[in-house]
C-alpha positions as MATLAB code, in Angstrom:
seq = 'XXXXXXXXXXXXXXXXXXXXXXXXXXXXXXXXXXXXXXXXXXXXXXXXXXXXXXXXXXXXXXXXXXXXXXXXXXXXXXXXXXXXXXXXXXXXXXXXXXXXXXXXXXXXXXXXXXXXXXXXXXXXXXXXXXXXXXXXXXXXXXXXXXXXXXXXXXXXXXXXXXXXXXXXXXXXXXXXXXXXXXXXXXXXXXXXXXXXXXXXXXXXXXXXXXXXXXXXXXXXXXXXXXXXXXXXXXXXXXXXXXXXXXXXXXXXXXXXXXXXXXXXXXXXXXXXXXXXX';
ca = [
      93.384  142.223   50.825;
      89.632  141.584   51.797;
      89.000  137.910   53.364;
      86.512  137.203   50.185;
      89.211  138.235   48.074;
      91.875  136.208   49.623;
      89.390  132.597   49.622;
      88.619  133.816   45.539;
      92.499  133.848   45.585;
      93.356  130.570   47.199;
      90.781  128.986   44.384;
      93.053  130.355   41.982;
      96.131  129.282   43.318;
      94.861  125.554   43.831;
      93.372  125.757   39.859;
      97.129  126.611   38.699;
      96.646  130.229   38.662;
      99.255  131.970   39.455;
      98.464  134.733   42.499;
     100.113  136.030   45.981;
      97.889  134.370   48.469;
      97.947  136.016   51.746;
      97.942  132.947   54.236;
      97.798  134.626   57.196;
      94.426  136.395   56.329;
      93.328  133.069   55.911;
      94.229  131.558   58.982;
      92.526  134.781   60.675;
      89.802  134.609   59.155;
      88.856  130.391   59.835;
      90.303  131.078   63.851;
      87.742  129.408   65.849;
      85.820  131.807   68.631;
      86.260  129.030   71.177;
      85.443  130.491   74.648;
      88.486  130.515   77.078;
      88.291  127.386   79.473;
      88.035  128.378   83.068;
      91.366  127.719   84.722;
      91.745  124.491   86.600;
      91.263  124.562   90.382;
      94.508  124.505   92.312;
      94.255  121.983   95.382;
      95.671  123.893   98.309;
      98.804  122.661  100.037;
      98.873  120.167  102.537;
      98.324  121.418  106.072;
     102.075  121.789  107.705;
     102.895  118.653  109.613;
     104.042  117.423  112.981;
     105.871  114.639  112.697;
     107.509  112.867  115.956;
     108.685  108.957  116.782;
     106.218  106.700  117.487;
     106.734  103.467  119.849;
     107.098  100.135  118.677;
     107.054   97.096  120.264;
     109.913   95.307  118.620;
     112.158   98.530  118.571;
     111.197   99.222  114.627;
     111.146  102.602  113.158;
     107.739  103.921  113.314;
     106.917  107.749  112.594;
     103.941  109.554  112.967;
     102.903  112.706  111.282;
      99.829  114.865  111.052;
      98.766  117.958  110.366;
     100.125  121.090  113.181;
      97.964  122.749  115.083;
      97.430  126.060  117.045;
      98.135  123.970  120.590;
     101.259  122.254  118.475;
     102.818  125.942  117.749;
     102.344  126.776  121.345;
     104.215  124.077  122.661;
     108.032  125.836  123.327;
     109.312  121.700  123.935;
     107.995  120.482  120.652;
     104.894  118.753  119.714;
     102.450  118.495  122.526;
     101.496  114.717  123.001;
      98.368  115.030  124.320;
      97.484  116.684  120.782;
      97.983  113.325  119.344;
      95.070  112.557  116.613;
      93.292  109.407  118.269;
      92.204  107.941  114.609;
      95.074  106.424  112.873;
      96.007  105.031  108.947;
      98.962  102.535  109.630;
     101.213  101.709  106.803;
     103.467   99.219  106.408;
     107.255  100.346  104.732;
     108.580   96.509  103.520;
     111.573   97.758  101.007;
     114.957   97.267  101.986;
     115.683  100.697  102.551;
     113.567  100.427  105.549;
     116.046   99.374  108.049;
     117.089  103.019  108.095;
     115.063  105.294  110.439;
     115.514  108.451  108.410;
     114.295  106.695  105.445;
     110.851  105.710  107.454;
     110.154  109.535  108.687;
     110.886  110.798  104.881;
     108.443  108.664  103.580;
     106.099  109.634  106.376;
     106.107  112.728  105.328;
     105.885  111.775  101.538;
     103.034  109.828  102.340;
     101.238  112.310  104.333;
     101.880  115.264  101.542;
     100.516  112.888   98.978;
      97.277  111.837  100.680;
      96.421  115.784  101.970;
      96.663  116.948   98.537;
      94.520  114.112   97.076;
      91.327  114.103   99.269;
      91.776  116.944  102.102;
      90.655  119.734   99.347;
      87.235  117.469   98.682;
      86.995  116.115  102.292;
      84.491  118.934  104.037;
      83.981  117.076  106.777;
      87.571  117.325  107.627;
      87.773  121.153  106.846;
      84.616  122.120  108.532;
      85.292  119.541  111.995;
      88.766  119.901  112.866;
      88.421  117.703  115.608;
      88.139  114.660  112.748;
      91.548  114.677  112.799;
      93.865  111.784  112.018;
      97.353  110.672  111.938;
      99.445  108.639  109.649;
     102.152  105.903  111.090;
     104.494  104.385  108.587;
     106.623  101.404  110.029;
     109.615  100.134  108.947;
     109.546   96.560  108.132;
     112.010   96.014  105.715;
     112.002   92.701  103.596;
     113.677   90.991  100.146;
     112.624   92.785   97.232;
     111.757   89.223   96.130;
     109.334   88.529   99.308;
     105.576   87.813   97.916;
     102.412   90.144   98.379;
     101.258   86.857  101.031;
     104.383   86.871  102.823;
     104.207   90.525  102.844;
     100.691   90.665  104.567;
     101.435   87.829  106.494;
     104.418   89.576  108.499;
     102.462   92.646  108.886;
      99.354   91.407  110.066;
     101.369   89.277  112.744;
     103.296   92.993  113.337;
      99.907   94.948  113.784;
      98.132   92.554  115.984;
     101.168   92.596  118.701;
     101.518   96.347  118.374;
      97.874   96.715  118.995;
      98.396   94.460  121.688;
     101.454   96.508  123.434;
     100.116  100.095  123.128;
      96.695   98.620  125.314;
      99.076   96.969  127.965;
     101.128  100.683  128.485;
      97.964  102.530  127.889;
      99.741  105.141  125.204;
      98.148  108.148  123.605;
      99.492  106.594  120.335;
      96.242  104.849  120.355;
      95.265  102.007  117.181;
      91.461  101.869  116.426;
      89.743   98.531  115.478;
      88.043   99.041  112.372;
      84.096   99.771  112.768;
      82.709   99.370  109.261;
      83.142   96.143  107.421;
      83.811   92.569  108.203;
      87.523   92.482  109.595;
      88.453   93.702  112.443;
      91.975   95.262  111.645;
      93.007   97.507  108.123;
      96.254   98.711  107.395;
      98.537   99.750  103.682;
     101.224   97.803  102.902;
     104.213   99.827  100.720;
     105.134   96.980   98.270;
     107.458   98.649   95.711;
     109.202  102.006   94.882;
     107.865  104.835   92.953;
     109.533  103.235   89.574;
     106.293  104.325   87.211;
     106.734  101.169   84.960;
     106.857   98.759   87.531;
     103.555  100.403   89.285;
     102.196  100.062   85.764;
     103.068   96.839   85.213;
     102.448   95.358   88.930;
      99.208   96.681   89.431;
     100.163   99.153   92.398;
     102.872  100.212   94.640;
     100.890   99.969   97.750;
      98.586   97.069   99.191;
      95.267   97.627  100.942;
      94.800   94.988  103.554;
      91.753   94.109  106.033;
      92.379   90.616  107.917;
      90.796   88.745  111.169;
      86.900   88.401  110.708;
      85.100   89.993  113.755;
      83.370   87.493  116.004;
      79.618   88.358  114.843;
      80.431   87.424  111.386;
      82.750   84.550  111.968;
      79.371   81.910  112.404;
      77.452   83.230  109.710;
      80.465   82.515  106.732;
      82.725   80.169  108.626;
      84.711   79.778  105.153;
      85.734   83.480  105.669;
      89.051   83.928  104.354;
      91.323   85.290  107.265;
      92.233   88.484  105.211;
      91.078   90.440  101.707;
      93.454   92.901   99.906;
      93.997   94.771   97.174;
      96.498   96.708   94.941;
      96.374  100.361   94.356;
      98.712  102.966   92.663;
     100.615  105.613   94.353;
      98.332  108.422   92.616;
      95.256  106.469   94.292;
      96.391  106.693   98.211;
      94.769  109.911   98.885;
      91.192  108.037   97.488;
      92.134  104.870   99.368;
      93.196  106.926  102.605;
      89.841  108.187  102.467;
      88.032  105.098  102.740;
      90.399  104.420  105.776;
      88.670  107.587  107.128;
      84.580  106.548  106.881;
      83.798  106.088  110.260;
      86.177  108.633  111.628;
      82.848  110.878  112.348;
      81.292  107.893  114.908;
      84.621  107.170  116.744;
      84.700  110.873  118.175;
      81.396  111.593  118.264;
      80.232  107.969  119.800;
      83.252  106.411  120.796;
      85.785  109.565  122.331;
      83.232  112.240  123.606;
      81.228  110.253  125.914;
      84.371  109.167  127.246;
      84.488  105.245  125.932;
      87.365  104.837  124.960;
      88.767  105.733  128.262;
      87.268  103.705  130.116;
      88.716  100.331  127.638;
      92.254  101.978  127.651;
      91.779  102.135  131.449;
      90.243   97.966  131.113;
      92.868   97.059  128.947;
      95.898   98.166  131.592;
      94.308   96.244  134.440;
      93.663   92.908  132.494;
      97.385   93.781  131.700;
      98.551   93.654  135.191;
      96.565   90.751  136.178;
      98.347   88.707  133.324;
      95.576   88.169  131.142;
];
């Protein structure tokens, strides 16, 4: 049957006429010529990892993972230590279940997969200048599910200034940046709660983004500076948060590492060390 035929038909049927209607004519003939949506781009898989045991002052479990490259595969021992990524994001583990050390490098790694496959397939500066590389440290600093987000930062700020403080006495490769952008000196993530969905809904965010102790130039100007700022943000939002952690990356190796600078204050920082100050 003809499509005109079949509409004059439907007419009929709808008036109380009595008339096989072929429906599927119909249906073929009103099918919308949409044009077929170009399939959505696939972000490549995180980068294979390294992931090894990173010191700690207080004993802690404190992993470190990034991504493995050619010098790491040629290394018979293991990872090769002088390959360590100088630029670090430190993040804070505070659930219970952080008392266990296996439970710290598994979330490492979680944490690692989750931020490479939310900004390393838009980050070109990263895939066009390997030597931007990075590293991620997750700590294990377990506390009461009950403990508040002030008591939270409070412990890990305290944590993060001695560990800074240790790793420039012993001089190790597992070297902690200061932060060069903004108004605080130190930034780190705090992991708050688990991955329960409704409770990230409902609490604003799994993870805490924390930058605390004013630097000294900006101290006089706003005395009433508030010793730290943070923020909430969702598990789905680390990679976009990790990358703001990463915005100055491109000065501290270009004007900070290859002129040899930071050398030279790792090398300060041992001596005032042994004098005792």
């Amino acid at each position: 049957m003809p499509v005109k035929s079949a509409y004059e038909g439907l007419k009929r049927f709808l008036k109380g006429e009595k008339e096989e209607v072929d429906i599927a004519k119909i249906r073929l003939a009103r099918k919308p010529t949409w044009p077929t949506p170009p399939p959505s781009p696939r972000l490549p898989p995180p980068p294979q990892s390294v992931v090894v045991e990173a010191p700690c002052h207080d004993g802690r479990p404190c992993f470190a993972v990034w991504a493995y490259t050619d010098k790491d595969m040629r290394s018979p021992a293991g990872p090769d230590l002088s390959n360590i990524p100088l630029w670090v994001i430190r993040v804070y583990h505070t659930l219970p279940e952080a008392v266990y050390a296996y439970h710290v490098r598994d979330t490492a790694e979680k944490i690692y997969t989750l931020a490479h496959t939310r900004f390393d397939a838009l980050d070109k500066a990263y895939l066009e200048h390997p030597k931007y590389r990075y590293r991620i440290e997750v700590i294990g600093l377990p506390l009461p599910e009950d403990t508040s987000d002030s008591e939270r930062i409070e412990r890990c700020m305290e944590h993060h200034r001695a560990e800074v403080a240790a790793r420039r006495t012993t001089g190790s490769v597992f070297f902690i940046q200061t932060a060069v952008q903004g108004d605080y000196k130190h930034r780190i993530a705090i992991r708050r709660l688990d991955e329960d969905r409704l409770g990230e809904i409902y609490s604003g965010g799994n993870f805490l983004d924390v930058s605390f102790d004013p630097k000294a130039m900006v101290r006089p100007s706003d005395p009433e500076m508030s010793q730290y700022g943070s923020s909430r943000f969702a598990t789905a939002n680390v990679g976009r948060v990790f990358g703001t952690f990463r915005q100055s990356i491109r000065w501290f190796y270009d004007r900070y590492v290859d002129n040899g600078t930071i050398y030279g204050d790792m090398e300060t920082w041992k001596l005032e060390a042994a004098k005792g100050k």
